[in-house]
C-alpha cells in the first residue's frame, strides 16, 4: 500500500511540473519572478518564454546548458528555436556572463543552425546559411537596450528562425573544479511592429600583422557604403590584449565625422554614438585599430586564439523598415593615402588605469576584480614624497568675496578661465516643510527663484562677471563646469539634471520635473554631476533618496548604474548613504564619491563602476560633504558637524594615492558652519562654499608652500619654514609625540638663523605684547593711586584749603576705567550693541541631520536638505 501511495505522489509531482506549460503567461511570469527554476544542469533561469503581465512582450533566456570546456580557446554554440512564426522584434538584451570565465559572447540569427545537437564546437561557424550578428559582449560589458521604436526583426520573412549563442571560453584552467557554465543572454521580444529596424555593420581586419617590439601599429579598414540610408546609434570595439584604441568614422566630402572611439581594454559594451549622424550611399565607413607590439617576440596575426589579435568595430544602426538590412560587413584594408587624413586623436591611446588593463586574451583567471587595498601600504613615488611635505592653506583675508550678498551656497566650481562659479538658492531654503514623505516638493506655489542663481565671479576681485539661471530652479544643489564652460547642475526639488551653455542656454535636461523616481528617466533629489574630460561621459550622484551613481553618454543616453543602500550599520564597498559629491580623477580614470553619511570617500573605475579603494579617517567624523581633485595627486575634502564624536569642521588636503592627510585648514574670518562644496585650481587656490553661512571662502598656499611649489616645478630655491602666526588658520594633522609649540618655535628659530629672526619674533609677538603692556600699566596705576592717596590725606589734614576743590568724580581716572556713569563693563551690553551681533547664535539649538540653515532676515531657523524628522534627543543629519 505504501508503495502505491508513493507512486501516486511521484506521478502527481511529475504531472504538476509538466502542467506549467499550460498555465497562463501571467502565472509563468510570476513564477519566474518569485523563484527562478533550477535546471538539471545546474543553471538557474526559466526554460521557456516568460510573458510580461502587462504587455504582449516576452523574454527568452538563451544560455549554455551547463557546459565544462576541456580545452582552451574553445568556441561552443547552442541553438534556440524562435517560439513563434510571425514577425517579431528583439528590443532588449541582458547578458549573464563573467569575464573570468567567458572571453566573449555573440548572438547570431539564422535560418538553419550548423548542428542539431544540444550544443557543439562551432569553431567553423554557427549557421549552415547566412548568419547575422545581433549582439556581442565581452569584458563585463553592461546590458544594451535599444532606443524606443527600434528592434531587430526576427521570425516571419526575416530569415531568422533560430538564435544561435556562441561563447568563446579562454583559459580552461578556470574549469579545474569541473563546474558547469551557463553563460548566456536574455532577449526581450515584442510582436508589436517597430517602425525602425536595427542591424549590425561590422568592420573587421583580416590581414593585420603586428611586428614584435613595435610601439605603434595601425590596422585600417574602409568601405564605400552603398545601401539605403542608415543611422548609427551605438558602437562596440573589440581587440585582444595588444589593442590600445579603436576609432570609427564616416567620411563625406573628405570630412571625417567620428562615430565612436574607445579603448578595447575597457568593458566591450555597445556605447552610444557621440554625435548623431546618418550614413548615405556614397559615404565611406572607416576604422582604425591602434596596436602595440611591445612585449612580443614574434609577429602577431589576426586569429581567434590567445596568441592572436582581432580588429573589429561593430556599428549598431537603424533604418526604415521598408529598406532594412540586418547585417553588413566590411573587410577591405584601407587605402594608406585615404588614412593620411585621419584625425590625430585616432592615434592616441585612451588612458586606462593599470587596474583595468586586461593581461591576456583567454587568460582572465589571472585578472580579478580590483579589490579594496590598504592605501597606506603602497610604495611612495618621488612626487608623492614631495606631496608628503605638506600643503598648508590659509584664508585669503583680503578677498572681498566673503561679503557677497547671496543665498544658501549649494555648489561652487571653477570655469576654464579659473573664474569662480557660484550656485545659490536666492530667497529659497530647504526646510522640514519642503518635501512630503514621498519626496515630492511641497512649495511649488512660491514659484522658481527669480534672481540669478548662477554667478560667475572674478577669483581675485570677486566682481560678478556674468550671471544666469533666473526663473529656472527651485532648490539648487550640485554644480560642475566642464572643459567647454558648460554648467551642469542639479535641482533637488525638480529631481532633475541640467546642462546649460556658458551663457545659460539649456542644452540637456534629464529627469521629470517634480517627479521623484529611481529608473533611467527619474531621479530622487540628485546631488552632483561629474564630467569625464576625455570621453565626455558624465556621472550623476543620485542622491538623497536613491543610493546610486548613474553613467550617461555625452548626449544623455543611459550607459550603466551602480550602488545601493547599506543593509547593515557598517556599509560595504559600493554602498552609499547619500552620495553627495563627485570628483573625476582623470590621471587614474577613476571617479570618487563623497559617501556623506558613511563619513568616507569611495573611488571607482569610472567606465565600469568597479570599486577601487576607500579613504576614511577618524578626523572626518561621521560626515564627508564634498571633495575636489587637483592634477598631480592632491585630493581635497570638507567634512560636516558630527554628533557622534567631537571632531572639528574643517578642510582636508590629502595625498590621493596614499590617502594620507597632509594638512587641514579652517577660516580666519567667521568659521565653517556647514561647508557644502569645495573647488580648487591647479595652483592650489581653494574655494569653500558654506550652505549655512551663505558664504564662500578663498584659501591659498602659505608663503612657505608657494616656495615649495616652485621647487617642485624644477627651480632650486631655498625652502623656508615659516612660523604659523594664526594657529586657527592651518593645523597640521596631529601625529604621535608631537613637539609643543614652544619646542617647534625653537626648532624654527635654530633652522632659520639670524636671517629669519624677524619672522620668528613676529610669530611670538602675541605673548610679549601682552606682558609689556601689563608691565607698563601696573606702575602707572600704582603711581596714580599713590598720588590720589597723598592728595586725599593732604585734604584731610588741611581741611580748609581743600574745601573748594571738587571731589573725584566718575569723570576722573577711576571713572574712566569703570566706563561712563557707574556699573563697570557690561559684556552682554557690549556684544549686543556690536554690529552684526544676534542672540540667535546663543538661542539656536542645532539639529544637524537636516542641514539647518539660518535666515538672518526673518530671524527664523530653517532646515536645509531635510529628509527625515529629527528624533530627539539625538539629531540625525540628512543632507
PDB file of N, CA, C and O in Angstrom, residues 780-820:
ATOM      1  N   UNK A 780      51.993 102.665  36.304  1.00  0.00           N
ATOM      2  CA  UNK A 780      51.216 103.901  36.154  1.00  0.00           C
ATOM      3  C   UNK A 780      50.042 103.894  37.118  1.00  0.00           C
ATOM      4  O   UNK A 780      49.767 104.892  37.803  1.00  0.00           O
ATOM      5  N   UNK A 781      49.345 102.773  37.182  1.00  0.00           N
ATOM      6  CA  UNK A 781      48.201 102.684  38.094  1.00  0.00           C
ATOM      7  C   UNK A 781      48.646 102.862  39.533  1.00  0.00           C
ATOM      8  O   UNK A 781      47.997 103.548  40.340  1.00  0.00           O
ATOM      9  N   UNK A 782      49.789 102.239  39.896  1.00  0.00           N
ATOM     10  CA  UNK A 782      50.296 102.370  41.274  1.00  0.00           C
ATOM     11  C   UNK A 782      50.652 103.818  41.586  1.00  0.00           C
ATOM     12  O   UNK A 782      50.301 104.362  42.653  1.00  0.00           O
ATOM     13  N   UNK A 783      51.355 104.491  40.672  1.00  0.00           N
ATOM     14  CA  UNK A 783      51.747 105.882  40.898  1.00  0.00           C
ATOM     15  C   UNK A 783      50.528 106.779  41.032  1.00  0.00           C
ATOM     16  O   UNK A 783      50.464 107.662  41.886  1.00  0.00           O
ATOM     17  N   UNK A 784      49.530 106.583  40.131  1.00  0.00           N
ATOM     18  CA  UNK A 784      48.324 107.404  40.189  1.00  0.00           C
ATOM     19  C   UNK A 784      47.595 107.180  41.507  1.00  0.00           C
ATOM     20  O   UNK A 784      47.108 108.129  42.155  1.00  0.00           O
ATOM     21  N   UNK A 785      47.524 105.922  41.939  1.00  0.00           N
ATOM     22  CA  UNK A 785      46.847 105.609  43.204  1.00  0.00           C
ATOM     23  C   UNK A 785      47.548 106.274  44.382  1.00  0.00           C
ATOM     24  O   UNK A 785      46.912 106.815  45.301  1.00  0.00           O
ATOM     25  N   UNK A 786      48.892 106.235  44.373  1.00  0.00           N
ATOM     26  CA  UNK A 786      49.658 106.878  45.460  1.00  0.00           C
ATOM     27  C   UNK A 786      49.409 108.379  45.469  1.00  0.00           C
ATOM     28  O   UNK A 786      49.206 108.998  46.519  1.00  0.00           O
ATOM     29  N   UNK A 787      49.390 108.965  44.258  1.00  0.00           N
ATOM     30  CA  UNK A 787      49.178 110.420  44.178  1.00  0.00           C
ATOM     31  C   UNK A 787      47.794 110.793  44.722  1.00  0.00           C
ATOM     32  O   UNK A 787      47.632 111.776  45.451  1.00  0.00           O
ATOM     33  N   UNK A 788      46.792 109.998  44.352  1.00  0.00           N
ATOM     34  CA  UNK A 788      45.440 110.291  44.828  1.00  0.00           C
ATOM     35  C   UNK A 788      45.367 110.135  46.344  1.00  0.00           C
ATOM     36  O   UNK A 788      44.736 110.936  47.048  1.00  0.00           O
ATOM     37  N   UNK A 789      46.035 109.094  46.866  1.00  0.00           N
ATOM     38  CA  UNK A 789      46.010 108.871  48.307  1.00  0.00           C
ATOM     39  C   UNK A 789      46.659 110.029  49.049  1.00  0.00           C
ATOM     40  O   UNK A 789      46.146 110.523  50.061  1.00  0.00           O
ATOM     41  N   UNK A 790      47.830 110.463  48.515  1.00  0.00           N
ATOM     42  CA  UNK A 790      48.530 111.582  49.169  1.00  0.00           C
ATOM     43  C   UNK A 790      47.665 112.836  49.141  1.00  0.00           C
ATOM     44  O   UNK A 790      47.555 113.574  50.128  1.00  0.00           O
ATOM     45  N   UNK A 791      47.011 113.078  47.994  1.00  0.00           N
ATOM     46  CA  UNK A 791      46.175 114.275  47.878  1.00  0.00           C
ATOM     47  C   UNK A 791      44.995 114.197  48.854  1.00  0.00           C
ATOM     48  O   UNK A 791      44.585 115.187  49.451  1.00  0.00           O
ATOM     49  N   UNK A 792      44.438 112.962  48.977  1.00  0.00           N
ATOM     50  CA  UNK A 792      43.306 112.790  49.906  1.00  0.00           C
ATOM     51  C   UNK A 792      43.736 113.024  51.349  1.00  0.00           C
ATOM     52  O   UNK A 792      43.049 113.673  52.111  1.00  0.00           O
ATOM     53  N   UNK A 793      44.925 112.484  51.696  1.00  0.00           N
ATOM     54  CA  UNK A 793      45.426 112.673  53.063  1.00  0.00           C
ATOM     55  C   UNK A 793      45.698 114.144  53.322  1.00  0.00           C
ATOM     56  O   UNK A 793      45.414 114.670  54.407  1.00  0.00           O
ATOM     57  N   UNK A 794      46.209 114.806  52.307  1.00  0.00           N
ATOM     58  CA  UNK A 794      46.511 116.232  52.477  1.00  0.00           C
ATOM     59  C   UNK A 794      45.238 117.016  52.702  1.00  0.00           C
ATOM     60  O   UNK A 794      45.170 117.945  53.509  1.00  0.00           O
ATOM     61  N   UNK A 795      44.175 116.626  51.994  1.00  0.00           N
ATOM     62  CA  UNK A 795      42.888 117.320  52.174  1.00  0.00           C
ATOM     63  C   UNK A 795      42.326 117.121  53.560  1.00  0.00           C
ATOM     64  O   UNK A 795      41.659 117.992  54.113  1.00  0.00           O
ATOM     65  N   UNK A 796      42.546 115.945  54.135  1.00  0.00           N
ATOM     66  CA  UNK A 796      42.037 115.685  55.468  1.00  0.00           C
ATOM     67  C   UNK A 796      42.797 116.496  56.514  1.00  0.00           C
ATOM     68  O   UNK A 796      42.234 116.975  57.504  1.00  0.00           O
ATOM     69  N   UNK A 797      44.141 116.609  56.278  1.00  0.00           N
ATOM     70  CA  UNK A 797      44.959 117.330  57.260  1.00  0.00           C
ATOM     71  C   UNK A 797      44.724 118.847  57.165  1.00  0.00           C
ATOM     72  O   UNK A 797      44.591 119.555  58.153  1.00  0.00           O
ATOM     73  N   UNK A 798      44.681 119.310  55.878  1.00  0.00           N
ATOM     74  CA  UNK A 798      44.474 120.761  55.685  1.00  0.00           C
ATOM     75  C   UNK A 798      43.076 120.966  55.136  1.00  0.00           C
ATOM     76  O   UNK A 798      42.873 121.332  53.988  1.00  0.00           O
ATOM     77  N   UNK A 799      42.084 120.673  55.963  1.00  0.00           N
ATOM     78  CA  UNK A 799      40.694 120.695  55.528  1.00  0.00           C
ATOM     79  C   UNK A 799      40.269 121.993  54.903  1.00  0.00           C
ATOM     80  O   UNK A 799      39.565 122.013  53.916  1.00  0.00           O
ATOM     81  N   UNK A 800      40.625 123.154  55.460  1.00  0.00           N
ATOM     82  CA  UNK A 800      40.144 124.416  54.953  1.00  0.00           C
ATOM     83  C   UNK A 800      40.574 124.686  53.549  1.00  0.00           C
ATOM     84  O   UNK A 800      39.840 125.220  52.762  1.00  0.00           O
ATOM     85  N   UNK A 801      41.800 124.291  53.223  1.00  0.00           N
ATOM     86  CA  UNK A 801      42.310 124.560  51.898  1.00  0.00           C
ATOM     87  C   UNK A 801      41.641 123.698  50.851  1.00  0.00           C
ATOM     88  O   UNK A 801      41.502 124.109  49.722  1.00  0.00           O
ATOM     89  N   UNK A 802      41.243 122.557  51.298  1.00  0.00           N
ATOM     90  CA  UNK A 802      40.727 121.642  50.294  1.00  0.00           C
ATOM     91  C   UNK A 802      39.250 121.752  50.091  1.00  0.00           C
ATOM     92  O   UNK A 802      38.705 121.075  49.239  1.00  0.00           O
ATOM     93  N   UNK A 803      38.488 122.555  50.821  1.00  0.00           N
ATOM     94  CA  UNK A 803      37.053 122.573  50.692  1.00  0.00           C
ATOM     95  C   UNK A 803      36.581 123.037  49.332  1.00  0.00           C
ATOM     96  O   UNK A 803      35.568 122.588  48.826  1.00  0.00           O
ATOM     97  N   UNK A 804      37.323 123.943  48.760  1.00  0.00           N
ATOM     98  CA  UNK A 804      36.852 124.474  47.494  1.00  0.00           C
ATOM     99  C   UNK A 804      37.173 123.550  46.317  1.00  0.00           C
ATOM    100  O   UNK A 804      36.736 123.774  45.211  1.00  0.00           O
ATOM    101  N   UNK A 805      37.941 122.473  46.507  1.00  0.00           N
ATOM    102  CA  UNK A 805      38.277 121.549  45.429  1.00  0.00           C
ATOM    103  C   UNK A 805      37.100 120.598  45.193  1.00  0.00           C
ATOM    104  O   UNK A 805      36.460 120.132  46.124  1.00  0.00           O
ATOM    105  N   UNK A 806      36.830 120.288  43.989  1.00  0.00           N
ATOM    106  CA  UNK A 806      35.751 119.342  43.687  1.00  0.00           C
ATOM    107  C   UNK A 806      36.212 117.927  43.978  1.00  0.00           C
ATOM    108  O   UNK A 806      37.379 117.589  43.870  1.00  0.00           O
ATOM    109  N   UNK A 807      35.258 117.010  44.275  1.00  0.00           N
ATOM    110  CA  UNK A 807      35.585 115.614  44.564  1.00  0.00           C
ATOM    111  C   UNK A 807      35.932 114.862  43.264  1.00  0.00           C
ATOM    112  O   UNK A 807      35.474 115.221  42.194  1.00  0.00           O
ATOM    113  N   UNK A 808      36.715 113.831  43.432  1.00  0.00           N
ATOM    114  CA  UNK A 808      36.948 112.988  42.258  1.00  0.00           C
ATOM    115  C   UNK A 808      35.624 112.388  41.797  1.00  0.00           C
ATOM    116  O   UNK A 808      34.880 111.849  42.588  1.00  0.00           O
ATOM    117  N   UNK A 809      35.305 112.580  40.586  1.00  0.00           N
ATOM    118  CA  UNK A 809      34.041 112.096  40.034  1.00  0.00           C
ATOM    119  C   UNK A 809      34.286 110.949  39.069  1.00  0.00           C
ATOM    120  O   UNK A 809      35.399 110.560  38.804  1.00  0.00           O
ATOM    121  N   UNK A 810      33.183 110.501  38.500  1.00  0.00           N
ATOM    122  CA  UNK A 810      33.292 109.419  37.508  1.00  0.00           C
ATOM    123  C   UNK A 810      34.040 109.858  36.281  1.00  0.00           C
ATOM    124  O   UNK A 810      34.489 109.067  35.506  1.00  0.00           O
ATOM    125  N   UNK A 811      34.181 111.180  36.175  1.00  0.00           N
ATOM    126  CA  UNK A 811      34.958 111.633  35.035  1.00  0.00           C
ATOM    127  C   UNK A 811      36.428 111.564  35.271  1.00  0.00           C
ATOM    128  O   UNK A 811      37.211 111.787  34.392  1.00  0.00           O
ATOM    129  N   UNK A 812      36.865 111.244  36.533  1.00  0.00           N
ATOM    130  CA  UNK A 812      38.277 111.092  36.796  1.00  0.00           C
ATOM    131  C   UNK A 812      38.834 109.802  36.252  1.00  0.00           C
ATOM    132  O   UNK A 812      38.204 109.091  35.495  1.00  0.00           O
ATOM    133  N   UNK A 813      40.044 109.502  36.712  1.00  0.00           N
ATOM    134  CA  UNK A 813      40.739 108.336  36.181  1.00  0.00           C
ATOM    135  C   UNK A 813      39.977 107.058  36.477  1.00  0.00           C
ATOM    136  O   UNK A 813      39.764 106.224  35.612  1.00  0.00           O
ATOM    137  N   UNK A 814      39.546 106.904  37.765  1.00  0.00           N
ATOM    138  CA  UNK A 814      38.833 105.678  38.110  1.00  0.00           C
ATOM    139  C   UNK A 814      37.502 105.604  37.374  1.00  0.00           C
ATOM    140  O   UNK A 814      37.050 104.541  36.964  1.00  0.00           O
ATOM    141  N   UNK A 815      36.893 106.761  37.193  1.00  0.00           N
ATOM    142  CA  UNK A 815      35.632 106.778  36.464  1.00  0.00           C
ATOM    143  C   UNK A 815      35.821 106.343  35.025  1.00  0.00           C
ATOM    144  O   UNK A 815      35.012 105.614  34.452  1.00  0.00           O
ATOM    145  N   UNK A 816      36.880 106.808  34.430  1.00  0.00           N
ATOM    146  CA  UNK A 816      37.139 106.424  33.045  1.00  0.00           C
ATOM    147  C   UNK A 816      37.425 104.938  32.929  1.00  0.00           C
ATOM    148  O   UNK A 816      37.067 104.282  31.962  1.00  0.00           O
ATOM    149  N   UNK A 817      38.126 104.417  33.968  1.00  0.00           N
ATOM    150  CA  UNK A 817      38.400 102.989  33.924  1.00  0.00           C
ATOM    151  C   UNK A 817      37.124 102.177  34.052  1.00  0.00           C
ATOM    152  O   UNK A 817      36.988 101.113  33.498  1.00  0.00           O
ATOM    153  N   UNK A 818      36.136 102.715  34.830  1.00  0.00           N
ATOM    154  CA  UNK A 818      34.887 101.985  35.010  1.00  0.00           C
ATOM    155  C   UNK A 818      33.981 102.117  33.798  1.00  0.00           C
ATOM    156  O   UNK A 818      33.158 101.269  33.532  1.00  0.00           O
ATOM    157  N   UNK A 819      34.099 103.197  33.072  1.00  0.00           N
ATOM    158  CA  UNK A 819      33.187 103.477  31.979  1.00  0.00           C
ATOM    159  C   UNK A 819      32.297 104.629  32.373  1.00  0.00           C
ATOM    160  O   UNK A 819      32.343 105.146  33.471  1.00  0.00           O
ATOM    161  N   UNK A 820      31.408 105.044  31.432  1.00  0.00           N
ATOM    162  CA  UNK A 820      30.557 106.186  31.682  1.00  0.00           C
ATOM    163  C   UNK A 820      29.601 105.892  32.806  1.00  0.00           C
ATOM    164  O   UNK A 820      28.992 104.856  32.845  1.00  0.00           O
TER     165      UNK A 820
END
